[in-house]
PDB file of C-alpha atoms in Angstrom:
ATOM      1  CA  MET A   1      19.876  51.213  19.775  1.00 83.00           C
ATOM      2  CA  GLU A   2      19.717  49.921  23.349  1.00 88.00           C
ATOM      3  CA  LEU A   3      17.348  52.690  24.455  1.00 92.00           C
ATOM      4  CA  ILE A   4      15.043  51.972  21.525  1.00 95.00           C
ATOM      5  CA  THR A   5      14.994  48.265  22.444  1.00 95.00           C
ATOM      6  CA  VAL A   6      14.115  49.044  26.070  1.00 96.00           C
ATOM      7  CA  ILE A   7      11.384  51.516  25.101  1.00 97.00           C
ATOM      8  CA  LEU A   8       9.879  49.157  22.510  1.00 97.00           C
ATOM      9  CA  ALA A   9       9.860  46.288  24.996  1.00 96.00           C
ATOM     10  CA  ILE A  10       8.069  48.435  27.574  1.00 97.00           C
ATOM     11  CA  LEU A  11       5.560  49.776  25.041  1.00 97.00           C
ATOM     12  CA  ILE A  12       4.727  46.347  23.607  1.00 97.00           C
ATOM     13  CA  ASP A  13       4.268  44.959  27.107  1.00 97.00           C
ATOM     14  CA  GLN A  14       2.168  47.810  28.465  1.00 98.00           C
ATOM     15  CA  ILE A  15      -0.026  48.134  25.368  1.00 98.00           C
ATOM     16  CA  SER A  16      -0.743  44.393  25.402  1.00 98.00           C
ATOM     17  CA  LYS A  17      -1.650  44.583  29.095  1.00 98.00           C
ATOM     18  CA  TYR A  18      -3.920  47.577  28.471  1.00 97.00           C
ATOM     19  CA  PHE A  19      -5.935  45.556  25.958  1.00 97.00           C
ATOM     20  CA  VAL A  20      -5.921  42.510  28.217  1.00 97.00           C
ATOM     21  CA  VAL A  21      -7.336  44.501  31.148  1.00 97.00           C
ATOM     22  CA  ARG A  22      -9.871  46.273  28.962  1.00 97.00           C
ATOM     23  CA  TYR A  23     -11.164  43.315  26.935  1.00 96.00           C
ATOM     24  CA  LEU A  24     -10.035  40.068  28.588  1.00 96.00           C
ATOM     25  CA  LYS A  25     -10.507  40.844  32.281  1.00 96.00           C
ATOM     26  CA  PRO A  26     -14.313  40.977  31.987  1.00 95.00           C
ATOM     27  CA  ILE A  27     -14.510  37.523  30.360  1.00 95.00           C
ATOM     28  CA  GLY A  28     -11.577  35.823  32.139  1.00 93.00           C
ATOM     29  CA  THR A  29     -10.385  33.554  29.369  1.00 94.00           C
ATOM     30  CA  PHE A  30     -10.542  33.368  25.594  1.00 95.00           C
ATOM     31  CA  PRO A  31      -9.567  30.136  23.826  1.00 94.00           C
ATOM     32  CA  ILE A  32      -7.292  30.530  20.806  1.00 94.00           C
ATOM     33  CA  ILE A  33      -6.541  26.822  20.209  1.00 94.00           C
ATOM     34  CA  ASP A  34      -8.806  24.532  22.234  1.00 91.00           C
ATOM     35  CA  ASN A  35      -7.026  22.759  25.096  1.00 89.00           C
ATOM     36  CA  VAL A  36      -3.657  24.149  23.923  1.00 94.00           C
ATOM     37  CA  PHE A  37      -3.524  27.950  23.993  1.00 96.00           C
ATOM     38  CA  ASN A  38      -5.757  30.544  25.653  1.00 96.00           C
ATOM     39  CA  PHE A  39      -5.620  34.148  26.661  1.00 97.00           C
ATOM     40  CA  THR A  40      -6.439  34.037  30.390  1.00 96.00           C
ATOM     41  CA  TYR A  41      -6.515  37.070  32.660  1.00 97.00           C
ATOM     42  CA  VAL A  42      -4.405  36.551  35.809  1.00 95.00           C
ATOM     43  CA  GLU A  43      -3.330  38.999  38.512  1.00 94.00           C
ATOM     44  CA  ASN A  44       0.037  37.604  39.635  1.00 93.00           C
ATOM     45  CA  LYS A  45       1.086  38.909  43.055  1.00 90.00           C
ATOM     46  CA  GLY A  46       4.119  36.628  43.087  1.00 81.00           C
ATOM     47  CA  ALA A  47       7.098  35.823  40.906  1.00 79.00           C
ATOM     48  CA  ALA A  48       7.455  33.156  38.227  1.00 74.00           C
ATOM     49  CA  PHE A  49       4.963  30.316  38.699  1.00 69.00           C
ATOM     50  CA  GLY A  50       3.261  32.431  41.379  1.00 69.00           C
ATOM     51  CA  ILE A  51       5.928  31.789  44.015  1.00 71.00           C
ATOM     52  CA  LEU A  52       6.484  34.258  46.882  1.00 74.00           C
ATOM     53  CA  GLN A  53       2.944  35.656  46.762  1.00 75.00           C
ATOM     54  CA  ASN A  54       2.393  39.176  48.115  1.00 75.00           C
ATOM     55  CA  LYS A  55       6.108  40.085  48.273  1.00 79.00           C
ATOM     56  CA  THR A  56       5.591  43.115  46.025  1.00 84.00           C
ATOM     57  CA  LEU A  57       8.071  45.383  47.829  1.00 90.00           C
ATOM     58  CA  LEU A  58      10.765  42.692  47.632  1.00 91.00           C
ATOM     59  CA  PHE A  59      10.212  42.328  43.869  1.00 90.00           C
ATOM     60  CA  ILE A  60      10.323  46.102  43.383  1.00 92.00           C
ATOM     61  CA  ILE A  61      13.629  46.359  45.276  1.00 94.00           C
ATOM     62  CA  ILE A  62      15.171  43.411  43.408  1.00 93.00           C
ATOM     63  CA  THR A  63      14.047  44.821  40.050  1.00 94.00           C
ATOM     64  CA  ILE A  64      15.559  48.226  40.842  1.00 96.00           C
ATOM     65  CA  ILE A  65      18.879  46.622  41.864  1.00 96.00           C
ATOM     66  CA  VAL A  66      19.027  44.307  38.837  1.00 95.00           C
ATOM     67  CA  GLY A  67      17.843  47.104  36.538  1.00 95.00           C
ATOM     68  CA  THR A  68      20.614  49.372  37.807  1.00 96.00           C
ATOM     69  CA  ILE A  69      23.196  46.658  37.123  1.00 95.00           C
ATOM     70  CA  LEU A  70      21.768  46.131  33.624  1.00 96.00           C
ATOM     71  CA  VAL A  71      21.873  49.863  32.836  1.00 95.00           C
ATOM     72  CA  TYR A  72      25.444  50.078  34.125  1.00 94.00           C
ATOM     73  CA  SER A  73      26.457  47.063  32.010  1.00 92.00           C
ATOM     74  CA  ILE A  74      24.786  48.389  28.877  1.00 92.00           C
ATOM     75  CA  ILE A  75      26.523  51.769  29.242  1.00 91.00           C
ATOM     76  CA  ASN A  76      29.929  50.867  30.667  1.00 90.00           C
ATOM     77  CA  VAL A  77      30.867  47.288  29.785  1.00 83.00           C
ATOM     78  CA  PRO A  78      32.615  47.106  26.428  1.00 79.00           C
ATOM     79  CA  SER A  79      30.838  44.398  24.492  1.00 77.00           C
ATOM     80  CA  SER A  80      29.116  43.502  21.272  1.00 84.00           C
ATOM     81  CA  THR A  81      25.915  45.107  20.039  1.00 87.00           C
ATOM     82  CA  PHE A  82      24.154  41.742  20.321  1.00 88.00           C
ATOM     83  CA  TYR A  83      25.194  41.393  23.975  1.00 89.00           C
ATOM     84  CA  LYS A  84      23.819  44.859  24.733  1.00 92.00           C
ATOM     85  CA  PHE A  85      20.631  43.998  22.831  1.00 94.00           C
ATOM     86  CA  THR A  86      20.066  40.964  25.082  1.00 95.00           C
ATOM     87  CA  LEU A  87      20.572  43.072  28.210  1.00 96.00           C
ATOM     88  CA  SER A  88      18.175  45.674  26.797  1.00 97.00           C
ATOM     89  CA  MET A  89      15.490  43.029  26.221  1.00 97.00           C
ATOM     90  CA  ILE A  90      15.850  41.844  29.814  1.00 97.00           C
ATOM     91  CA  LEU A  91      15.768  45.421  31.115  1.00 97.00           C
ATOM     92  CA  GLY A  92      12.691  46.343  29.065  1.00 97.00           C
ATOM     93  CA  GLY A  93      10.816  43.268  30.274  1.00 97.00           C
ATOM     94  CA  ALA A  94      11.811  43.923  33.876  1.00 96.00           C
ATOM     95  CA  ILE A  95      10.631  47.534  33.663  1.00 97.00           C
ATOM     96  CA  GLY A  96       7.350  46.434  32.077  1.00 97.00           C
ATOM     97  CA  ASN A  97       6.598  44.179  35.035  1.00 96.00           C
ATOM     98  CA  LEU A  98       7.918  46.793  37.483  1.00 96.00           C
ATOM     99  CA  ILE A  99       5.386  49.298  36.143  1.00 97.00           C
ATOM    100  CA  ASP A 100       2.597  46.816  36.923  1.00 96.00           C
ATOM    101  CA  ARG A 101       3.887  46.105  40.428  1.00 95.00           C
ATOM    102  CA  VAL A 102       4.217  49.800  41.317  1.00 95.00           C
ATOM    103  CA  ARG A 103       0.940  50.852  39.671  1.00 95.00           C
ATOM    104  CA  LEU A 104      -1.278  47.864  40.479  1.00 95.00           C
ATOM    105  CA  GLY A 105       0.472  45.810  43.170  1.00 93.00           C
ATOM    106  CA  TYR A 106       0.529  42.784  40.848  1.00 94.00           C
ATOM    107  CA  VAL A 107       1.609  41.793  37.345  1.00 95.00           C
ATOM    108  CA  VAL A 108      -0.981  41.219  34.622  1.00 96.00           C
ATOM    109  CA  ASP A 109      -0.417  37.830  32.975  1.00 96.00           C
ATOM    110  CA  PHE A 110      -2.408  36.419  30.071  1.00 96.00           C
ATOM    111  CA  ILE A 111      -0.474  33.997  27.846  1.00 96.00           C
ATOM    112  CA  ASP A 112      -1.770  30.565  28.795  1.00 96.00           C
ATOM    113  CA  PHE A 113      -0.350  27.448  27.172  1.00 96.00           C
ATOM    114  CA  ARG A 114      -2.381  24.714  28.836  1.00 92.00           C
ATOM    115  CA  PHE A 115       0.616  22.334  28.900  1.00 91.00           C
ATOM    116  CA  PHE A 116       2.794  24.939  30.681  1.00 89.00           C
ATOM    117  CA  PRO A 117       2.404  25.294  34.463  1.00 86.00           C
ATOM    118  CA  ALA A 118       2.063  29.103  34.525  1.00 89.00           C
ATOM    119  CA  VAL A 119       0.358  31.994  32.778  1.00 93.00           C
ATOM    120  CA  PHE A 120       2.810  34.712  31.703  1.00 94.00           C
ATOM    121  CA  ASN A 121       3.037  37.950  29.714  1.00 96.00           C
ATOM    122  CA  LEU A 122       5.136  39.577  26.994  1.00 97.00           C
ATOM    123  CA  ALA A 123       7.530  41.167  29.524  1.00 96.00           C
ATOM    124  CA  ASP A 124       8.248  37.695  30.917  1.00 95.00           C
ATOM    125  CA  SER A 125       8.844  36.474  27.368  1.00 96.00           C
ATOM    126  CA  MET A 126      11.305  39.290  26.694  1.00 97.00           C
ATOM    127  CA  ILE A 127      13.185  38.517  29.902  1.00 96.00           C
ATOM    128  CA  VAL A 128      13.398  34.793  29.091  1.00 96.00           C
ATOM    129  CA  VAL A 129      14.316  35.241  25.418  1.00 97.00           C
ATOM    130  CA  GLY A 130      16.876  37.901  26.376  1.00 96.00           C
ATOM    131  CA  ALA A 131      18.376  35.603  29.009  1.00 96.00           C
ATOM    132  CA  ILE A 132      18.565  32.657  26.591  1.00 95.00           C
ATOM    133  CA  LEU A 133      20.269  34.817  23.959  1.00 94.00           C
ATOM    134  CA  LEU A 134      22.589  36.222  26.626  1.00 92.00           C
ATOM    135  CA  CYS A 135      23.594  32.699  27.681  1.00 92.00           C
ATOM    136  CA  TYR A 136      24.138  31.774  24.039  1.00 89.00           C
ATOM    137  CA  THR A 137      26.348  34.834  23.601  1.00 85.00           C
ATOM    138  CA  LEU A 138      28.345  34.214  26.778  1.00 86.00           C
ATOM    139  CA  ILE A 139      28.824  30.499  26.145  1.00 87.00           C
ATOM    140  CA  LEU A 140      30.002  30.961  22.579  1.00 81.00           C
ATOM    141  CA  LYS A 141      31.744  34.285  23.348  1.00 71.00           C
ATOM    142  CA  ARG A 142      30.349  35.409  20.041  1.00 51.00           C
ATOM    143  CA  GLU A 143      31.189  38.931  18.919  1.00 51.00           C
ATOM    144  CA  ASN A 144      28.680  40.721  16.662  1.00 46.00           C
TER     145      ASN A 144
END
């Protein structure tokens, strides 16, 4: 189940970015809901909110270290299926962005809520949602 979650997360992320590069990059931005939500092509050479620009090697190293810890935890730490699912979401999102960094030297972002200070992608969303669910699980010590 965990492997399927990781693979699906990577596929969803990379397929969305393929279409973004192919169809959105040439036009730059496409409004979905005026002044609220756009698809906007961004090449992010930094981390969240564009911090630490051009530190690609650092991000690759950190992702490999964190990814290794996540894989170890998924395989070796006895825990609930839901807990492992949250780690798998985080891992899949991290690998999706890692693929961009290694292949392109930047991460393709495109989800642009005009009231939010950054443009992001589906891998970022998987990491954040996985982390929120992980916190929920750890705080409530919920077993599923």
